[in-house]
Amino acid sequence: MSSLRIRRNCNISTHSILYYFLSRINYHRIYLPFNSNAQILAAQMRCVRNIPNIIGQTLLKRNVKREANRLRMYNRHIISLATDYIWNNSTAFQRDQFTTLAESVNNINRNHALRLSREDFIFRMNQITTPQPTHSILFNGSSFQ
């Protein structure tokens, strides 16, 4: 079993730390997926340079991280193990809540990105001030006068 150094000269197993952390978690905070507000969560996700395509377990992990910070637990490995444990021991309804919210967030961000790309295209097209010689390119130099 792997061990993790907690304090000077004191090794405690990862398994022990995980179950200690799991015993102190307020599960009401874990299973409340961002008050089910997909708009706010989508806006938070857009702060990242490349908008990630998220899954339900990612949202659960964000809640576990928030709870870990409240409990002053900063070990990423323990947080990941706790997230996996909680996800695997959740009910189908709880997992479905997170998955549905993740799909909504992904749809909102996808639509937002499409809208921005269309607006950017129109803006750039309006910046063109010189006439473009498209007839010679499209019709192999034929003139239709």
PDB file of N, CA and C in Angstrom, residues 80-127:
ATOM      1  N   SER A  80      -9.036  12.925  -5.878  1.00  0.00           N
ATOM      2  CA  SER A  80      -9.417  12.079  -7.015  1.00  0.00           C
ATOM      3  C   SER A  80      -9.948  10.726  -6.546  1.00  0.00           C
ATOM      4  N   LEU A  81      -9.281  10.136  -5.574  1.00  0.00           N
ATOM      5  CA  LEU A  81      -9.752   8.853  -5.044  1.00  0.00           C
ATOM      6  C   LEU A  81     -11.122   9.003  -4.390  1.00  0.00           C
ATOM      7  N   ALA A  82     -11.314  10.088  -3.659  1.00  0.00           N
ATOM      8  CA  ALA A  82     -12.609  10.334  -3.014  1.00  0.00           C
ATOM      9  C   ALA A  82     -13.702  10.541  -4.058  1.00  0.00           C
ATOM     10  N   THR A  83     -13.386  11.263  -5.122  1.00  0.00           N
ATOM     11  CA  THR A  83     -14.357  11.483  -6.190  1.00  0.00           C
ATOM     12  C   THR A  83     -14.770  10.159  -6.826  1.00  0.00           C
ATOM     13  N   ASP A  84     -13.802   9.317  -7.131  1.00  0.00           N
ATOM     14  CA  ASP A  84     -14.109   8.008  -7.712  1.00  0.00           C
ATOM     15  C   ASP A  84     -14.961   7.170  -6.764  1.00  0.00           C
ATOM     16  N   TYR A  85     -14.608   7.189  -5.490  1.00  0.00           N
ATOM     17  CA  TYR A  85     -15.356   6.407  -4.500  1.00  0.00           C
ATOM     18  C   TYR A  85     -16.801   6.903  -4.409  1.00  0.00           C
ATOM     19  N   ILE A  86     -16.976   8.227  -4.316  1.00  0.00           N
ATOM     20  CA  ILE A  86     -18.324   8.796  -4.195  1.00  0.00           C
ATOM     21  C   ILE A  86     -19.128   8.535  -5.458  1.00  0.00           C
ATOM     22  N   TRP A  87     -18.510   8.702  -6.629  1.00  0.00           N
ATOM     23  CA  TRP A  87     -19.214   8.462  -7.894  1.00  0.00           C
ATOM     24  C   TRP A  87     -19.682   7.010  -7.991  1.00  0.00           C
ATOM     25  N   ASN A  88     -18.799   6.085  -7.666  1.00  0.00           N
ATOM     26  CA  ASN A  88     -19.126   4.665  -7.776  1.00  0.00           C
ATOM     27  C   ASN A  88     -20.164   4.219  -6.752  1.00  0.00           C
ATOM     28  N   ASN A  89     -20.289   4.936  -5.638  1.00  0.00           N
ATOM     29  CA  ASN A  89     -21.257   4.581  -4.612  1.00  0.00           C
ATOM     30  C   ASN A  89     -22.486   5.480  -4.618  1.00  0.00           C
ATOM     31  N   SER A  90     -22.632   6.297  -5.651  1.00  0.00           N
ATOM     32  CA  SER A  90     -23.806   7.158  -5.792  1.00  0.00           C
ATOM     33  C   SER A  90     -24.947   6.371  -6.416  1.00  0.00           C
ATOM     34  N   THR A  91     -26.143   6.885  -6.228  1.00  0.00           N
ATOM     35  CA  THR A  91     -27.297   6.266  -6.881  1.00  0.00           C
ATOM     36  C   THR A  91     -27.321   6.681  -8.349  1.00  0.00           C
ATOM     37  N   ALA A  92     -28.068   5.931  -9.126  1.00  0.00           N
ATOM     38  CA  ALA A  92     -28.189   6.257 -10.552  1.00  0.00           C
ATOM     39  C   ALA A  92     -28.816   7.640 -10.722  1.00  0.00           C
ATOM     40  N   PHE A  93     -29.743   8.000  -9.858  1.00  0.00           N
ATOM     41  CA  PHE A  93     -30.388   9.304  -9.927  1.00  0.00           C
ATOM     42  C   PHE A  93     -29.374  10.425  -9.686  1.00  0.00           C
ATOM     43  N   GLN A  94     -28.512  10.248  -8.690  1.00  0.00           N
ATOM     44  CA  GLN A  94     -27.510  11.266  -8.398  1.00  0.00           C
ATOM     45  C   GLN A  94     -26.524  11.426  -9.550  1.00  0.00           C
ATOM     46  N   ARG A  95     -26.068  10.305 -10.103  1.00  0.00           N
ATOM     47  CA  ARG A  95     -25.149  10.387 -11.245  1.00  0.00           C
ATOM     48  C   ARG A  95     -25.844  11.028 -12.440  1.00  0.00           C
ATOM     49  N   ASP A  96     -27.117  10.711 -12.631  1.00  0.00           N
ATOM     50  CA  ASP A  96     -27.868  11.274 -13.754  1.00  0.00           C
ATOM     51  C   ASP A  96     -28.014  12.789 -13.609  1.00  0.00           C
ATOM     52  N   GLN A  97     -28.177  13.271 -12.388  1.00  0.00           N
ATOM     53  CA  GLN A  97     -28.262  14.726 -12.172  1.00  0.00           C
ATOM     54  C   GLN A  97     -26.997  15.415 -12.671  1.00  0.00           C
ATOM     55  N   PHE A  98     -25.853  14.885 -12.295  1.00  0.00           N
ATOM     56  CA  PHE A  98     -24.589  15.486 -12.714  1.00  0.00           C
ATOM     57  C   PHE A  98     -24.379  15.349 -14.218  1.00  0.00           C
ATOM     58  N   THR A  99     -24.741  14.198 -14.774  1.00  0.00           N
ATOM     59  CA  THR A  99     -24.555  13.977 -16.209  1.00  0.00           C
ATOM     60  C   THR A  99     -25.449  14.902 -17.026  1.00  0.00           C
ATOM     61  N   THR A 100     -26.690  15.057 -16.607  1.00  0.00           N
ATOM     62  CA  THR A 100     -27.625  15.943 -17.304  1.00  0.00           C
ATOM     63  C   THR A 100     -27.153  17.393 -17.236  1.00  0.00           C
ATOM     64  N   LEU A 101     -26.678  17.800 -16.064  1.00  0.00           N
ATOM     65  CA  LEU A 101     -26.167  19.165 -15.922  1.00  0.00           C
ATOM     66  C   LEU A 101     -24.937  19.376 -16.803  1.00  0.00           C
ATOM     67  N   ALA A 102     -24.057  18.392 -16.867  1.00  0.00           N
ATOM     68  CA  ALA A 102     -22.858  18.499 -17.705  1.00  0.00           C
ATOM     69  C   ALA A 102     -23.240  18.623 -19.180  1.00  0.00           C
ATOM     70  N   GLU A 103     -24.222  17.856 -19.621  1.00  0.00           N
ATOM     71  CA  GLU A 103     -24.672  17.949 -21.011  1.00  0.00           C
ATOM     72  C   GLU A 103     -25.261  19.324 -21.302  1.00  0.00           C
ATOM     73  N   SER A 104     -26.018  19.871 -20.355  1.00  0.00           N
ATOM     74  CA  SER A 104     -26.584  21.218 -20.537  1.00  0.00           C
ATOM     75  C   SER A 104     -25.481  22.265 -20.649  1.00  0.00           C
ATOM     76  N   VAL A 105     -24.471  22.146 -19.787  1.00  0.00           N
ATOM     77  CA  VAL A 105     -23.350  23.086 -19.824  1.00  0.00           C
ATOM     78  C   VAL A 105     -22.616  22.989 -21.155  1.00  0.00           C
ATOM     79  N   ASN A 106     -22.381  21.772 -21.624  1.00  0.00           N
ATOM     80  CA  ASN A 106     -21.692  21.589 -22.902  1.00  0.00           C
ATOM     81  C   ASN A 106     -22.496  22.191 -24.046  1.00  0.00           C
ATOM     82  N   ASN A 107     -23.817  22.015 -24.041  1.00  0.00           N
ATOM     83  CA  ASN A 107     -24.665  22.594 -25.091  1.00  0.00           C
ATOM     84  C   ASN A 107     -24.628  24.120 -25.054  1.00  0.00           C
ATOM     85  N   ILE A 108     -24.694  24.692 -23.863  1.00  0.00           N
ATOM     86  CA  ILE A 108     -24.645  26.154 -23.735  1.00  0.00           C
ATOM     87  C   ILE A 108     -23.318  26.681 -24.274  1.00  0.00           C
ATOM     88  N   ASN A 109     -22.222  26.054 -23.881  1.00  0.00           N
ATOM     89  CA  ASN A 109     -20.908  26.521 -24.334  1.00  0.00           C
ATOM     90  C   ASN A 109     -20.704  26.295 -25.824  1.00  0.00           C
ATOM     91  N   ARG A 110     -21.244  25.215 -26.361  1.00  0.00           N
ATOM     92  CA  ARG A 110     -21.144  24.968 -27.799  1.00  0.00           C
ATOM     93  C   ARG A 110     -21.907  26.044 -28.568  1.00  0.00           C
ATOM     94  N   ASN A 111     -23.119  26.365 -28.128  1.00  0.00           N
ATOM     95  CA  ASN A 111     -23.908  27.410 -28.789  1.00  0.00           C
ATOM     96  C   ASN A 111     -23.239  28.775 -28.651  1.00  0.00           C
ATOM     97  N   HIS A 112     -22.640  29.024 -27.506  1.00  0.00           N
ATOM     98  CA  HIS A 112     -21.934  30.289 -27.282  1.00  0.00           C
ATOM     99  C   HIS A 112     -20.752  30.413 -28.247  1.00  0.00           C
ATOM    100  N   ALA A 113     -20.004  29.334 -28.408  1.00  0.00           N
ATOM    101  CA  ALA A 113     -18.852  29.354 -29.312  1.00  0.00           C
ATOM    102  C   ALA A 113     -19.294  29.551 -30.760  1.00  0.00           C
ATOM    103  N   LEU A 114     -20.395  28.916 -31.168  1.00  0.00           N
ATOM    104  CA  LEU A 114     -20.901  29.097 -32.535  1.00  0.00           C
ATOM    105  C   LEU A 114     -21.340  30.535 -32.771  1.00  0.00           C
ATOM    106  N   ARG A 115     -22.033  31.113 -31.778  1.00  0.00           N
ATOM    107  CA  ARG A 115     -22.501  32.489 -31.912  1.00  0.00           C
ATOM    108  C   ARG A 115     -21.312  33.439 -32.026  1.00  0.00           C
ATOM    109  N   LEU A 116     -20.288  33.207 -31.213  1.00  0.00           N
ATOM    110  CA  LEU A 116     -19.109  34.068 -31.283  1.00  0.00           C
ATOM    111  C   LEU A 116     -18.403  33.939 -32.617  1.00  0.00           C
ATOM    112  N   SER A 117     -18.304  32.713 -33.147  1.00  0.00           N
ATOM    113  CA  SER A 117     -17.610  32.540 -34.422  1.00  0.00           C
ATOM    114  C   SER A 117     -18.403  33.193 -35.557  1.00  0.00           C
ATOM    115  N   ARG A 118     -19.742  33.135 -35.525  1.00  0.00           N
ATOM    116  CA  ARG A 118     -20.552  33.805 -36.549  1.00  0.00           C
ATOM    117  C   ARG A 118     -20.392  35.319 -36.460  1.00  0.00           C
ATOM    118  N   GLU A 119     -20.449  35.846 -35.222  1.00  0.00           N
ATOM    119  CA  GLU A 119     -20.298  37.290 -35.047  1.00  0.00           C
ATOM    120  C   GLU A 119     -18.911  37.746 -35.491  1.00  0.00           C
ATOM    121  N   ASP A 120     -17.902  36.961 -35.189  1.00  0.00           N
ATOM    122  CA  ASP A 120     -16.536  37.288 -35.594  1.00  0.00           C
ATOM    123  C   ASP A 120     -16.411  37.265 -37.115  1.00  0.00           C
ATOM    124  N   PHE A 121     -17.039  36.284 -37.770  1.00  0.00           N
ATOM    125  CA  PHE A 121     -17.005  36.187 -39.223  1.00  0.00           C
ATOM    126  C   PHE A 121     -17.663  37.415 -39.855  1.00  0.00           C
ATOM    127  N   ILE A 122     -18.814  37.799 -39.353  1.00  0.00           N
ATOM    128  CA  ILE A 122     -19.522  38.968 -39.895  1.00  0.00           C
ATOM    129  C   ILE A 122     -18.707  40.233 -39.655  1.00  0.00           C
ATOM    130  N   PHE A 123     -18.120  40.364 -38.472  1.00  0.00           N
ATOM    131  CA  PHE A 123     -17.293  41.528 -38.175  1.00  0.00           C
ATOM    132  C   PHE A 123     -16.109  41.606 -39.126  1.00  0.00           C
ATOM    133  N   ARG A 124     -15.436  40.502 -39.341  1.00  0.00           N
ATOM    134  CA  ARG A 124     -14.273  40.496 -40.243  1.00  0.00           C
ATOM    135  C   ARG A 124     -14.697  40.759 -41.690  1.00  0.00           C
ATOM    136  N   MET A 125     -15.845  40.226 -42.083  1.00  0.00           N
ATOM    137  CA  MET A 125     -16.327  40.439 -43.438  1.00  0.00           C
ATOM    138  C   MET A 125     -16.633  41.926 -43.657  1.00  0.00           C
ATOM    139  N   ASN A 126     -17.176  42.584 -42.639  1.00  0.00           N
ATOM    140  CA  ASN A 126     -17.485  44.009 -42.762  1.00  0.00           C
ATOM    141  C   ASN A 126     -16.234  44.878 -42.773  1.00  0.00           C
ATOM    142  N   GLN A 127     -15.099  44.347 -42.361  1.00  0.00           N
ATOM    143  CA  GLN A 127     -13.850  45.095 -42.365  1.00  0.00           C
ATOM    144  C   GLN A 127     -13.235  45.173 -43.763  1.00  0.00           C
TER     145      GLN A 127
END
